[in-house]
CSV table of C-alpha atoms in Angstrom, one decimal:
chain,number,residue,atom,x,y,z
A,17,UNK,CA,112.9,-69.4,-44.5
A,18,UNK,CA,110.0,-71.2,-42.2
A,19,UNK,CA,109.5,-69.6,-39.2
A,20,UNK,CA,107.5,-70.8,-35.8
A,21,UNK,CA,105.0,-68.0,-34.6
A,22,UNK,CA,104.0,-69.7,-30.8
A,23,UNK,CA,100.8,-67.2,-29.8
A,24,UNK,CA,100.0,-67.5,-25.9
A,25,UNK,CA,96.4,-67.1,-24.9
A,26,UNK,CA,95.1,-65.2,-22.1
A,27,UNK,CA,92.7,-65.9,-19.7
A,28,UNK,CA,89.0,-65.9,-19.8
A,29,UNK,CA,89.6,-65.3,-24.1
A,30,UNK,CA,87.3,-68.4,-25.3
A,31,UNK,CA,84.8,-65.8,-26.8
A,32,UNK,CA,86.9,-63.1,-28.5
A,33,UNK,CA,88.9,-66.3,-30.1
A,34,UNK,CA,85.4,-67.5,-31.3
A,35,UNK,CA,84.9,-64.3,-32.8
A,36,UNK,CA,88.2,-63.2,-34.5
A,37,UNK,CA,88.4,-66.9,-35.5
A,38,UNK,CA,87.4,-66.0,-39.4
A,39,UNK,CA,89.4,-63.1,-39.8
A,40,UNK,CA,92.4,-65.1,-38.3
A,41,UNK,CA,91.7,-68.5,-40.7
A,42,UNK,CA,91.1,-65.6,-43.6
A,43,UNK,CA,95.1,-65.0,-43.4
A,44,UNK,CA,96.1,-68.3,-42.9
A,45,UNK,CA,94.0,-69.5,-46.1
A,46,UNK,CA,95.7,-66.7,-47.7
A,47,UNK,CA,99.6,-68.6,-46.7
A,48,UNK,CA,98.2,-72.0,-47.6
A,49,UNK,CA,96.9,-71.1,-51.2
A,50,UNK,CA,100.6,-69.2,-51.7
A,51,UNK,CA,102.4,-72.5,-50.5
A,52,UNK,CA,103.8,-70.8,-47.2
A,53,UNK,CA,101.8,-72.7,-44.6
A,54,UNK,CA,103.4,-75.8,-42.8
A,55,UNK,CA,101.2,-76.2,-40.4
A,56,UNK,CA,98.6,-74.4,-38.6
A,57,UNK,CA,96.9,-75.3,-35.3
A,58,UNK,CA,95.3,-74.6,-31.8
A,59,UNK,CA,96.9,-76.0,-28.5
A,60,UNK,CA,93.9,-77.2,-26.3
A,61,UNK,CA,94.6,-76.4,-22.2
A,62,UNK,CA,93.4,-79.9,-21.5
A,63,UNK,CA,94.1,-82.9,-22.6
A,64,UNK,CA,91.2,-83.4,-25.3
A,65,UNK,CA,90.7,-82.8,-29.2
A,66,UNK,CA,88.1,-80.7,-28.1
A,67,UNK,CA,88.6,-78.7,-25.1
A,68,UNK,CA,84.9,-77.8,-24.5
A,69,UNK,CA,85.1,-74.6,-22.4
A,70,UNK,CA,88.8,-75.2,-20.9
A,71,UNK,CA,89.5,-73.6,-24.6
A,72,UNK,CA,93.3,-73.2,-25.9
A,73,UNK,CA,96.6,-72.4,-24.3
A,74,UNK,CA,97.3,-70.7,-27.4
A,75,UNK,CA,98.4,-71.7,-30.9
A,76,UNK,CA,101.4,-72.7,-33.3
A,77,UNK,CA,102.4,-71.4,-37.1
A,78,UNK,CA,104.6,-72.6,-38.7
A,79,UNK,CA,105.1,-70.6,-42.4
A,80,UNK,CA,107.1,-69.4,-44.5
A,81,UNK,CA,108.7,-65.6,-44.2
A,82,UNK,CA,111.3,-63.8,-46.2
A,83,UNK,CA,112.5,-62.7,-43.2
A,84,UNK,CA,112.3,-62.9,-39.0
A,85,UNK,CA,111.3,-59.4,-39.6
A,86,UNK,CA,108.5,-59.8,-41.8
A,87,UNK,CA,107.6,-62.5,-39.9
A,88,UNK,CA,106.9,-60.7,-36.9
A,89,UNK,CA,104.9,-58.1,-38.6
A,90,UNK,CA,102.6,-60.3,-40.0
A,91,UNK,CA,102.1,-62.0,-36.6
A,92,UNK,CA,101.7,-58.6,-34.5
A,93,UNK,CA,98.9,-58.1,-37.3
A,94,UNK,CA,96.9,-61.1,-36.6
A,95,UNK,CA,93.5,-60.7,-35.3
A,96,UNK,CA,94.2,-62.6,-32.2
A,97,UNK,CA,96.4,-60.1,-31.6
A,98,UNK,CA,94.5,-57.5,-32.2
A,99,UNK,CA,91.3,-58.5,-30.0
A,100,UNK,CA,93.8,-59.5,-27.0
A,101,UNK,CA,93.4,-63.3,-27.5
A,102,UNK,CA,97.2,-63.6,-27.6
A,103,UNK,CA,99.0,-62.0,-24.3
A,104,UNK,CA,102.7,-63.0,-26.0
A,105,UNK,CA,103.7,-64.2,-29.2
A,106,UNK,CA,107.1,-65.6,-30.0
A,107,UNK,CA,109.1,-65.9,-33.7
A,108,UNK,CA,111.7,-68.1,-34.1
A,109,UNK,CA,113.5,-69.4,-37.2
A,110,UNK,CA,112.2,-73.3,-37.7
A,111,UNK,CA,114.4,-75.8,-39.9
A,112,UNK,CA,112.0,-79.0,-40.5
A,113,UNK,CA,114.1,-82.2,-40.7
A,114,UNK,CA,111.5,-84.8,-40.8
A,115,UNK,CA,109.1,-86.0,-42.1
């Protein structure tokens, strides 16, 4: 089943995103290559494909889980996460319908 994982940014976390920003692509790749990725992308807190230093509100997932379970694991063990880019992360269940 797909599953959205909605990551929340905190404040002030331009720099440690900047820096965990390979390890967390790394695991993403890794869904991709394994057909599990929908999509993948940061939310900019302005208005702007580049945000300059505004940076991100935070960031969606949308992949592909055997479960809301293992789901959640695998989002508490991204390195946004872990270096306290992400102040809340939500996973819920996603059904896409279109395109």
């Amino acid at each position: 089943m797909w599953y959205a994982i909605e990551g929340y940014d905190g404040e002030d976390v331009l720099a440690r995103r900047g820096t965990a920003r390979p390890a967390h692509l790394a695991r993403l790749i890794v869904l991709r290559d394994a057909g599990r990725l929908l999509l993948a992308g940061p939310c900019p807190a302005i208005d702007a494909e580049d945000p300059g230093p505004a940076g991100f509100s935070g960031s969606i997932v949308i992949a592909e889980f055997e479960s809301l379970a293992e789901a959640r694991v695998w989002a508490d063990a991204d390195p946004y996460v872990e270096t306290g880019v992400y102040v809340r992360v939500d996973v819920r269940p996603f059904r896409p319908v279109l395109p």
